[in-house]
PDB file of C-alpha atoms in Angstrom:
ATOM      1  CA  UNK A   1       0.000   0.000   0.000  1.00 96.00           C
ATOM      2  CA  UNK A   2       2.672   2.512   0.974  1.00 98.00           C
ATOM      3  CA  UNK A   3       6.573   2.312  -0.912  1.00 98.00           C
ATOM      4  CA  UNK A   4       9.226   4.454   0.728  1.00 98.00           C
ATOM      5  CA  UNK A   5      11.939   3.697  -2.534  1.00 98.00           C
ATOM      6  CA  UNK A   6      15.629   5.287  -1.614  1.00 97.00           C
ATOM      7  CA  UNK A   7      14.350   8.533   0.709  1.00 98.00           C
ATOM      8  CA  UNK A   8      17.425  10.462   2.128  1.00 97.00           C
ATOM      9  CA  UNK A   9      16.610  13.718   3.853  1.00 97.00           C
ATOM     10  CA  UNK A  10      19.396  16.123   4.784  1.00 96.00           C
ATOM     11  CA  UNK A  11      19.603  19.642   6.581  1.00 94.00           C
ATOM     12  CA  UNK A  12      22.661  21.170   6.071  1.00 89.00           C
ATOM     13  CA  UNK A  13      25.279  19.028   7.095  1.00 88.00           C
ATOM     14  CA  UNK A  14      22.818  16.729   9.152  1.00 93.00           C
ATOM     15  CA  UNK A  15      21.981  13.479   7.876  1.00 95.00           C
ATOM     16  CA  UNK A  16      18.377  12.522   9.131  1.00 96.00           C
ATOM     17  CA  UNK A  17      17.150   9.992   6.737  1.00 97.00           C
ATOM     18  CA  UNK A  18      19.628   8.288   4.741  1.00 97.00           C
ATOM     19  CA  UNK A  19      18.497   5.733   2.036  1.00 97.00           C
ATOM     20  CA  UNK A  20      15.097   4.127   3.748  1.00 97.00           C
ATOM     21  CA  UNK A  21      13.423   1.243   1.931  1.00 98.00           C
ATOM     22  CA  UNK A  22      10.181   0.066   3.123  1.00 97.00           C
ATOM     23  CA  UNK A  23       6.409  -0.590   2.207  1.00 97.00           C
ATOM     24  CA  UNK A  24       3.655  -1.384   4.283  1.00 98.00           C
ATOM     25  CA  UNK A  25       0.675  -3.264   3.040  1.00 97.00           C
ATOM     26  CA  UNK A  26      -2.587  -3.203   3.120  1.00 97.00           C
ATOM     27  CA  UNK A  27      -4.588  -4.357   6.530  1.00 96.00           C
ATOM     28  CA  UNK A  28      -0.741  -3.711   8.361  1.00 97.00           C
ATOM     29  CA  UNK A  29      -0.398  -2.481  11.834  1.00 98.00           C
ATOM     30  CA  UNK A  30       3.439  -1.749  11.157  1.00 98.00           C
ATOM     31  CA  UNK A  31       5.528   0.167  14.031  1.00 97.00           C
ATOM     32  CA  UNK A  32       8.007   2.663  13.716  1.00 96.00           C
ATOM     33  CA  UNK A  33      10.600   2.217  16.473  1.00 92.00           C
ATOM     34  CA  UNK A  34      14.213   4.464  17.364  1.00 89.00           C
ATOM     35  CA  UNK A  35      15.946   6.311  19.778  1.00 87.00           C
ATOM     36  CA  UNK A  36      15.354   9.818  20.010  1.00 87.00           C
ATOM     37  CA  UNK A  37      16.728  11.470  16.611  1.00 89.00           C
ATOM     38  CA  UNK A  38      16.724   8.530  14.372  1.00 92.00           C
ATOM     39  CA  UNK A  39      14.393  10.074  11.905  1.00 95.00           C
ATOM     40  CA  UNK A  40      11.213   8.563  12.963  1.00 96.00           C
ATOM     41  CA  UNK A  41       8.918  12.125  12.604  1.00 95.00           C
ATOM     42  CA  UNK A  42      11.238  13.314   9.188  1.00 96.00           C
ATOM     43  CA  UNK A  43       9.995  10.023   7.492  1.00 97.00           C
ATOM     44  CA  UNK A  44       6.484  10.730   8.555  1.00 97.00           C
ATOM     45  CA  UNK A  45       7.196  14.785   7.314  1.00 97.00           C
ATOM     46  CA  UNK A  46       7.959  13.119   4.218  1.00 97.00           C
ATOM     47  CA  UNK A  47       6.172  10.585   3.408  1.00 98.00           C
ATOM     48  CA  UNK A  48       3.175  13.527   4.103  1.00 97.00           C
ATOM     49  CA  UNK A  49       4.787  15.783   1.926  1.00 96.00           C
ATOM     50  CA  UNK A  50       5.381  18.077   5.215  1.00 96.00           C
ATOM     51  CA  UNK A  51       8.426  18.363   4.060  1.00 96.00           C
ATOM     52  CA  UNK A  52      10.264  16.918   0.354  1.00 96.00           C
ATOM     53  CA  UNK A  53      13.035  14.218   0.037  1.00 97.00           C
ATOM     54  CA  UNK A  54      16.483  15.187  -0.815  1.00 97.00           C
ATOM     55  CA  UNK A  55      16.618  11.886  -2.614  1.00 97.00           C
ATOM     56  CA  UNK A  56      14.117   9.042  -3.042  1.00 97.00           C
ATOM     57  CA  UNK A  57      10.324   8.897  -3.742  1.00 97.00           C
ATOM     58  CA  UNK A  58       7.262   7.748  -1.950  1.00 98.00           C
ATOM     59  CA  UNK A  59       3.866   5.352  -3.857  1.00 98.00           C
ATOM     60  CA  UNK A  60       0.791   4.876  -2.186  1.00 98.00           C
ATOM     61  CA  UNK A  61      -1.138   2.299  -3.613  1.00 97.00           C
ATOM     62  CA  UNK A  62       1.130   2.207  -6.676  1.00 96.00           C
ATOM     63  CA  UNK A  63       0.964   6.529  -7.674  1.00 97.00           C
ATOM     64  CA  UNK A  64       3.867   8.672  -6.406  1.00 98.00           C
ATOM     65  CA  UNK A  65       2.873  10.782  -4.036  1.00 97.00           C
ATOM     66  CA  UNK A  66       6.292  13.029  -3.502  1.00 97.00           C
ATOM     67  CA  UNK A  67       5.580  16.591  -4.859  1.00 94.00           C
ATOM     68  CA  UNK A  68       2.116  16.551  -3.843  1.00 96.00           C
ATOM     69  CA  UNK A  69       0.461  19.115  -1.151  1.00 95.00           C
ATOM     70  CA  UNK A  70      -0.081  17.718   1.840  1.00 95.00           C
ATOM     71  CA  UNK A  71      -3.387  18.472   1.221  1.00 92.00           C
ATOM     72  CA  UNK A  72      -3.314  16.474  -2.060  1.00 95.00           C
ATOM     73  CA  UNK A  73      -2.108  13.768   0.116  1.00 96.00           C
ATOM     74  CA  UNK A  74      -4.289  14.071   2.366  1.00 94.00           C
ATOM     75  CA  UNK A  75      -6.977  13.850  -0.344  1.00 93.00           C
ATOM     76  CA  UNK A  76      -5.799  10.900  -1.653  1.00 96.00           C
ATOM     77  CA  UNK A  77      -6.151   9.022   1.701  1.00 96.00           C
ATOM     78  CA  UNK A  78      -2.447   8.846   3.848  1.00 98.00           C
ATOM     79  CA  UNK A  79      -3.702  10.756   7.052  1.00 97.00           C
ATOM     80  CA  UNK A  80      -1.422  11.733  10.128  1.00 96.00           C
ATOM     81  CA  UNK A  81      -1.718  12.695  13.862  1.00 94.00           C
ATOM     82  CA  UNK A  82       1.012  14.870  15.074  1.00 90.00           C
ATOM     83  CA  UNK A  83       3.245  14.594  18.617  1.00 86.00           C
ATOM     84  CA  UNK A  84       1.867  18.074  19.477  1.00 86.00           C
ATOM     85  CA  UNK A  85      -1.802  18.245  20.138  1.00 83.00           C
ATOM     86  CA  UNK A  86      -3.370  21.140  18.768  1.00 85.00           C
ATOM     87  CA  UNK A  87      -7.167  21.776  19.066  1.00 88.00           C
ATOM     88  CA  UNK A  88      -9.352  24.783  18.202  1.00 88.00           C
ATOM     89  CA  UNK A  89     -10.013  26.038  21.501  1.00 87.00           C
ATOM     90  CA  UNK A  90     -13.104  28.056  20.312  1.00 88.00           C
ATOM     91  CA  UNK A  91     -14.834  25.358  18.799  1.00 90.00           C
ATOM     92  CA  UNK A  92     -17.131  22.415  20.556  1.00 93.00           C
ATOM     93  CA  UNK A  93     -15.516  19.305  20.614  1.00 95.00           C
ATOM     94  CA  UNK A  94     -18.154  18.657  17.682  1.00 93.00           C
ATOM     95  CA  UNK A  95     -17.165  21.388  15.695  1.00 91.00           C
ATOM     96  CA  UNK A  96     -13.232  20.476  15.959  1.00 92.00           C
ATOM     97  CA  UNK A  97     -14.226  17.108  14.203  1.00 92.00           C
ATOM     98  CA  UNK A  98     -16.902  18.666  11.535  1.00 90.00           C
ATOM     99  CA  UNK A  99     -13.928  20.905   9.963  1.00 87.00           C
ATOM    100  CA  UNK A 100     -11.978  17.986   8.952  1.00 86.00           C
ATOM    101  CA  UNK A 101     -14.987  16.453   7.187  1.00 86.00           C
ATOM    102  CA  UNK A 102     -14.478  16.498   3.674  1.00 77.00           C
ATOM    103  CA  UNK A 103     -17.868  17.587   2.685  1.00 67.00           C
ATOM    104  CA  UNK A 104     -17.274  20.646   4.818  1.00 63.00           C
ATOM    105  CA  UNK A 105     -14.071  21.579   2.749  1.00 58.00           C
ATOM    106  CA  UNK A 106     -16.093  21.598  -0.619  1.00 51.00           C
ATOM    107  CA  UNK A 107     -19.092  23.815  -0.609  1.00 50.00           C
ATOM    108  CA  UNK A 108     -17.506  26.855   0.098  1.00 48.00           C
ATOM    109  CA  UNK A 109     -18.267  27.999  -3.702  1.00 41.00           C
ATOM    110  CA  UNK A 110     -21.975  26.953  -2.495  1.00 48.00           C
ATOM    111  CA  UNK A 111     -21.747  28.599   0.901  1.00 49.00           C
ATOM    112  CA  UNK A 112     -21.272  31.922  -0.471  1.00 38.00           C
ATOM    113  CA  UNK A 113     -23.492  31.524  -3.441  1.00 39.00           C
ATOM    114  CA  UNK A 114     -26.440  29.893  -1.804  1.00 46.00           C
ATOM    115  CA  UNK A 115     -26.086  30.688   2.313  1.00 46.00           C
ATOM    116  CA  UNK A 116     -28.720  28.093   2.646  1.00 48.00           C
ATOM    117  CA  UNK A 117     -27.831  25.168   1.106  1.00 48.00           C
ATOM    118  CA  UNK A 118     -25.322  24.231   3.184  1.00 50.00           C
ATOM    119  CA  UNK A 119     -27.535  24.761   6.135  1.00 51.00           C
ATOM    120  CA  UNK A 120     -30.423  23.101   5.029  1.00 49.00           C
ATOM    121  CA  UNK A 121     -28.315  20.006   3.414  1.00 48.00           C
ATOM    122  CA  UNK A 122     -25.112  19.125   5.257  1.00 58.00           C
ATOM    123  CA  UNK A 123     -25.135  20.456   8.147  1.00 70.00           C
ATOM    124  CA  UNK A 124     -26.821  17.569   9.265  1.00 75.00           C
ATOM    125  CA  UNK A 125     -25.167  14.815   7.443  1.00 77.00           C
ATOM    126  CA  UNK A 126     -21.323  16.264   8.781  1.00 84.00           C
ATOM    127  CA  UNK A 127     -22.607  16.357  12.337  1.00 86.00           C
ATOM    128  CA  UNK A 128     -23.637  13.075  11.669  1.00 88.00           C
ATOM    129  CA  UNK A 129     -20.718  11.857  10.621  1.00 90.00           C
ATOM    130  CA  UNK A 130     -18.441  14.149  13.450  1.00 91.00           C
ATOM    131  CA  UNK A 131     -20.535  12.267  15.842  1.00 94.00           C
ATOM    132  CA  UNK A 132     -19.482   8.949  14.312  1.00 94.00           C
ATOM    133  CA  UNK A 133     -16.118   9.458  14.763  1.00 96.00           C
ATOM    134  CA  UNK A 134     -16.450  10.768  18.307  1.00 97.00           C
ATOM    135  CA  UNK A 135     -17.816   7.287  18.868  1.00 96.00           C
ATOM    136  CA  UNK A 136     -15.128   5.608  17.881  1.00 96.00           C
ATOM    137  CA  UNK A 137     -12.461   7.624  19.653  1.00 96.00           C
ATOM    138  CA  UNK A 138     -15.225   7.417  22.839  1.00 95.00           C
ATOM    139  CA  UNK A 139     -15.726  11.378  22.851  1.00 96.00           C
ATOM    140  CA  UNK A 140     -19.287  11.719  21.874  1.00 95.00           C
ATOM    141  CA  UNK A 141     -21.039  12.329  25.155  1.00 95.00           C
ATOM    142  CA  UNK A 142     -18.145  15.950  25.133  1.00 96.00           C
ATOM    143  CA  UNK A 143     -19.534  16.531  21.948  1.00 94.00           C
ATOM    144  CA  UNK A 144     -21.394  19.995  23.091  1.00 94.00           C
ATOM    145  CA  UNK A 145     -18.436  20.758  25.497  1.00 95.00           C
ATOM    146  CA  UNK A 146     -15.791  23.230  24.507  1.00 93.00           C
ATOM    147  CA  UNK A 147     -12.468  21.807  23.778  1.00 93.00           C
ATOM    148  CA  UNK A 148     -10.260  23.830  25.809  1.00 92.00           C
ATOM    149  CA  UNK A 149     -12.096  21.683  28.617  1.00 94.00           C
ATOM    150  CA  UNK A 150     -10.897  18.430  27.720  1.00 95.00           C
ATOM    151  CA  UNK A 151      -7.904  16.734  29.343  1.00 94.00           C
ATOM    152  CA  UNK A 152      -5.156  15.885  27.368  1.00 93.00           C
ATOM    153  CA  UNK A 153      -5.514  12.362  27.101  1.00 93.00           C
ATOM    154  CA  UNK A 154      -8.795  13.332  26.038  1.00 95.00           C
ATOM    155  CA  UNK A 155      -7.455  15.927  23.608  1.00 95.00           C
ATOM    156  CA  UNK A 156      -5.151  13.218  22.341  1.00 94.00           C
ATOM    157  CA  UNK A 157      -8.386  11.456  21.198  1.00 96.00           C
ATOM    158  CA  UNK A 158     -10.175  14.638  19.441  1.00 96.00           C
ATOM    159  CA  UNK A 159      -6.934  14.886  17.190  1.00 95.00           C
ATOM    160  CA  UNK A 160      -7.311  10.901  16.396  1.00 96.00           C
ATOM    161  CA  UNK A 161     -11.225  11.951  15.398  1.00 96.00           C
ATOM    162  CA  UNK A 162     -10.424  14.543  13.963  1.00 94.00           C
ATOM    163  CA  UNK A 163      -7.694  12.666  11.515  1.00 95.00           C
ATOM    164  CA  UNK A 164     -10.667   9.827  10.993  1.00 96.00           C
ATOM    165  CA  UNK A 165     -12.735  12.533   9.772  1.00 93.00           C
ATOM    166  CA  UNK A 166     -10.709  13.099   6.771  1.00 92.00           C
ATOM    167  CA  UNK A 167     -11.364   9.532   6.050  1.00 93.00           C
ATOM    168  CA  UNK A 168      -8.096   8.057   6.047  1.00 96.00           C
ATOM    169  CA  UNK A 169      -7.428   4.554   4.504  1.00 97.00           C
ATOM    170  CA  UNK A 170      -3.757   5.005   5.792  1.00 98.00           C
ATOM    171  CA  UNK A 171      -3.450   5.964   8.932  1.00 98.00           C
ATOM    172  CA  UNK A 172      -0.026   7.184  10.648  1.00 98.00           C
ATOM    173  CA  UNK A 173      -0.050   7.646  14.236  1.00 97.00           C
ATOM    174  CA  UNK A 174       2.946   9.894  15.989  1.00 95.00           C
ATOM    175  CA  UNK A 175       3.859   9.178  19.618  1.00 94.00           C
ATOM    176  CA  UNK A 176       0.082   8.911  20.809  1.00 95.00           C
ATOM    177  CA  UNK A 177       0.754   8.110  23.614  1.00 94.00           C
ATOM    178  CA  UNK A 178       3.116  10.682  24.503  1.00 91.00           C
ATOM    179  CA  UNK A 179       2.255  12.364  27.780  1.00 89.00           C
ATOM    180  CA  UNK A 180      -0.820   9.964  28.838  1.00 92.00           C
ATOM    181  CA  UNK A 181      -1.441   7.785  31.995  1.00 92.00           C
ATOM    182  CA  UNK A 182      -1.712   4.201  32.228  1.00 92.00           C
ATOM    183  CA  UNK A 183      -5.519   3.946  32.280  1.00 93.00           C
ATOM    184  CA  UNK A 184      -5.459   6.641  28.622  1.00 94.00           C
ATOM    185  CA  UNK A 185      -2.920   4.190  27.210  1.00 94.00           C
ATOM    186  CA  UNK A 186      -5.319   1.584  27.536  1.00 93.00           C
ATOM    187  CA  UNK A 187      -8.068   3.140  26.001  1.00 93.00           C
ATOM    188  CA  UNK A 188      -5.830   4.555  23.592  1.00 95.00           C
ATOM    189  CA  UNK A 189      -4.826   0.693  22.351  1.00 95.00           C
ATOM    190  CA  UNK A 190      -8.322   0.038  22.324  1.00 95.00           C
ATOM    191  CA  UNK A 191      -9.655   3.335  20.047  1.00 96.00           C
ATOM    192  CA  UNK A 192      -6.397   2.326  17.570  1.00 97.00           C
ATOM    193  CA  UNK A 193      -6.972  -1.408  17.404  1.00 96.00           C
ATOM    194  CA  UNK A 194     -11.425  -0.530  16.867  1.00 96.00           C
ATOM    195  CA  UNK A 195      -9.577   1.537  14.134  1.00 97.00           C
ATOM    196  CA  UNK A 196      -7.438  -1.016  12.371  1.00 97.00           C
ATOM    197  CA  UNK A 197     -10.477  -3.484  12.964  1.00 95.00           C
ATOM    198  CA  UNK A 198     -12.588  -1.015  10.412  1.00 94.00           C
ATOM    199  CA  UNK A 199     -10.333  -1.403   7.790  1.00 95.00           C
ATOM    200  CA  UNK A 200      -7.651   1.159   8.472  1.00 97.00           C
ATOM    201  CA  UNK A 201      -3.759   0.576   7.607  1.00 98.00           C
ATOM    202  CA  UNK A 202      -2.090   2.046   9.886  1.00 98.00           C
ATOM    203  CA  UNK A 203       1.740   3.147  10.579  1.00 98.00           C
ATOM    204  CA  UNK A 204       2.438   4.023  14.061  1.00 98.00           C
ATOM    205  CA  UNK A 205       5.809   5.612  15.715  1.00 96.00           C
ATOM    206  CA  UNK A 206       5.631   5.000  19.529  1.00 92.00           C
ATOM    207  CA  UNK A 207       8.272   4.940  22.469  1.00 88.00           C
ATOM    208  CA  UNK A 208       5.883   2.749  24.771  1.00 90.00           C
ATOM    209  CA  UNK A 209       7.816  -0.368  23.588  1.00 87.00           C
ATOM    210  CA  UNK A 210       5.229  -2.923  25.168  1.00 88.00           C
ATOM    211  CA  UNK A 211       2.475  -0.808  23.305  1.00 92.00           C
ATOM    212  CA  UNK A 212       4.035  -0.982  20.213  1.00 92.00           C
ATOM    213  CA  UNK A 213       4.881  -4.904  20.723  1.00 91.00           C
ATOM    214  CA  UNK A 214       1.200  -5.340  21.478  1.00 92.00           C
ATOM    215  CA  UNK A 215       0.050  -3.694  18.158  1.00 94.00           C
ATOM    216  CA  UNK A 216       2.122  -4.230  15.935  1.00 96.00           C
ATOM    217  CA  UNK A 217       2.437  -7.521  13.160  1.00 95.00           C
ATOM    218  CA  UNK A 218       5.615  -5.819  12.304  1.00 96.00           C
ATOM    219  CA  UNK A 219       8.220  -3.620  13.760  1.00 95.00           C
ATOM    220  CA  UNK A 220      10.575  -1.573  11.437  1.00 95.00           C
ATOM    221  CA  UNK A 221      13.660   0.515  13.329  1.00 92.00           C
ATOM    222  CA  UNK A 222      15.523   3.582  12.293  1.00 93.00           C
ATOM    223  CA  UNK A 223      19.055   4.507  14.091  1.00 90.00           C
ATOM    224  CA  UNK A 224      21.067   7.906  12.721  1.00 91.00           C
ATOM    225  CA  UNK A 225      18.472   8.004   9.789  1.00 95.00           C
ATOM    226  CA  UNK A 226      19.199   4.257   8.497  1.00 95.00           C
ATOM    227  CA  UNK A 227      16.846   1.406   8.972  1.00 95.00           C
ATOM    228  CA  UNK A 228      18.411  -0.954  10.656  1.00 91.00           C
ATOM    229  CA  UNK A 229      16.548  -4.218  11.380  1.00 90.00           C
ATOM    230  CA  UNK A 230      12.665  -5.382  10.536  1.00 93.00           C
ATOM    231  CA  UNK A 231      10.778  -7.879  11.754  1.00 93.00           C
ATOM    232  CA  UNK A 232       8.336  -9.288  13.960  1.00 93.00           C
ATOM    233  CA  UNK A 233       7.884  -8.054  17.463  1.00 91.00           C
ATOM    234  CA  UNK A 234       9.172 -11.191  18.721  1.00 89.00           C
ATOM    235  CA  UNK A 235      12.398 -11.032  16.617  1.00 88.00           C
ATOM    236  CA  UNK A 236      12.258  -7.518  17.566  1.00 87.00           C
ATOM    237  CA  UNK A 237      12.058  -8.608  20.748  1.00 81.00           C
ATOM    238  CA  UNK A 238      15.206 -10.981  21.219  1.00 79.00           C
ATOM    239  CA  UNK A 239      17.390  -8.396  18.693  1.00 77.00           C
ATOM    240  CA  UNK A 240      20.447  -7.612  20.886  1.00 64.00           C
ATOM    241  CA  UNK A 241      21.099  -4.489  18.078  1.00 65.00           C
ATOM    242  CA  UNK A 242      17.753  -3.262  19.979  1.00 68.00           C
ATOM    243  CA  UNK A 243      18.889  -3.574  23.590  1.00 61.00           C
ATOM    244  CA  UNK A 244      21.777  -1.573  22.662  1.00 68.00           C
ATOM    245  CA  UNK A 245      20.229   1.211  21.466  1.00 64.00           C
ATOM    246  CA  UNK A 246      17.284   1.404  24.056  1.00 63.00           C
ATOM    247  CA  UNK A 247      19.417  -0.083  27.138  1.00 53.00           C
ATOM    248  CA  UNK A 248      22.958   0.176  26.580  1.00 58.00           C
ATOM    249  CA  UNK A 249      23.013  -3.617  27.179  1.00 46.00           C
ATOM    250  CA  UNK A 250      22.998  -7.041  26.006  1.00 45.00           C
ATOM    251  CA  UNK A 251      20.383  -8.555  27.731  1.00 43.00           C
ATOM    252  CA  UNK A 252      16.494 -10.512  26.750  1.00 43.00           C
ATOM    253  CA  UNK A 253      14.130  -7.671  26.590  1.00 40.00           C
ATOM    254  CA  UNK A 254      11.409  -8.286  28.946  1.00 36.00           C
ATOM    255  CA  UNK A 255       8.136  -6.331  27.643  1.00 37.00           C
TER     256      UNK A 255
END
């Protein structure tokens, strides 16, 4: 489904990607694993078109996708969530989720031309559908409650809707659960593995080794911008490159 073919990124002198290979198919929970600057986030910028290759091209679903918007990517169905949680305070917890709907995005030629129509036509069927994704991500009984309310684990969530609302059919998470508790982790797995259960590829970088582990069918792992080893979690798992990296020693990892 997704073909990262040769991608090298560079800043200046700074090597943070340096000739990845890797595709993820379709129906894949694949994790994204690395110490902290191994170029985990700069493949996601790219492969999102956040931010170009300096060598190398990305395929979804067989049609290059480097040089396109991010919006264009977007469009064509590779969604993200970001590390950095960033709501629209002023807005419901609804209307945070009813923006992202697609339909929502494409009758501003309407809106202005016929102020009605998109009052008397959509408005229902994209709170409908802002609801259904509040459901999923177990937010739908905030849905009248300003955002700026909301917790952070629970903000964490409204930027999962509000990434479902674009109607991803690939999905890449970014450290989700950065910052959460043991009990939001939880229901975190839970909201990401109802997601993957509907259909959804997804692609997920995450720290929380025994989360990842748990999720994943297959674990991929960057060091200095290189990938370095792929496999299953329990190869993963029993890969003394990996205890060096995370632990600095050479014993069984026990998560």
């Amino acid at each position: 489904m997704l073909e990262v073919k040769g991608v090298s990124r560079y800043f200046g002198g700074l090597v943070a990607l340096e000739d990845v290979f890797l595709e993820v198919r379709e129906g894949e929970i694949v994790g994204l694993m690395g110490p902290n600057g191994a170029g985990k986030t700069t493949l996601f910028n790219v492969i999102t078109n956040l931010i170009p290759p300096s060598k190398g091209e990305v395929y979804f679903k067989g049609e290059k996708i480097t040089g396109l918007a991010p919006h264009e990517v977007t469009r064509k169905g590779v969604v993200r969530t970001f590390q950095n949680v960033r709501v629209f305070e002023h807005l419901t917890v609804l209307e945070n989720v009813e923006v992202a709907v697609p339909e929502n995005n494409r009758t501003g030629f309407l809106q202005v031309m016929f102020p009605f129509f998109k009052l008397n036509s959509l408005n229902g069927f994209i709170e409908e559908k802002a609801y259904t994704y509040l459901k999923i991500v177990g937010l739908a009984h905030l849905a009248r409650k300003n955002s700026s309310s909301l917790t952070f684990g629970q903000q964490r969530l409204l930027g999962i809707a509000r990434a479902l609302a674009c109607e991803p059919e690939f999905l890449l998470f970014d450290e989700p659960s950065a910052g959460l508790n043991r009990q939001e982790i939880s229901e975190l797995l839970k909201v990401i593995e109802n997601i993957h259960q509907r259909g959804t590829t997804i692609f997920i970088i995450e720290h929380n080794i025994g989360m990842l582990m748990s999720l994943a069918q297959r674990i991929i792992v960057l060091d200095r911008g290189k990938k370095i080893l792929e496999g299953t979690p329990e190869r993963i798992r029993e890969e003394k490159k990996i205890l060096d990296i995370y632990f600095g020693r050479r014993e069984k990892c026990s998560v």
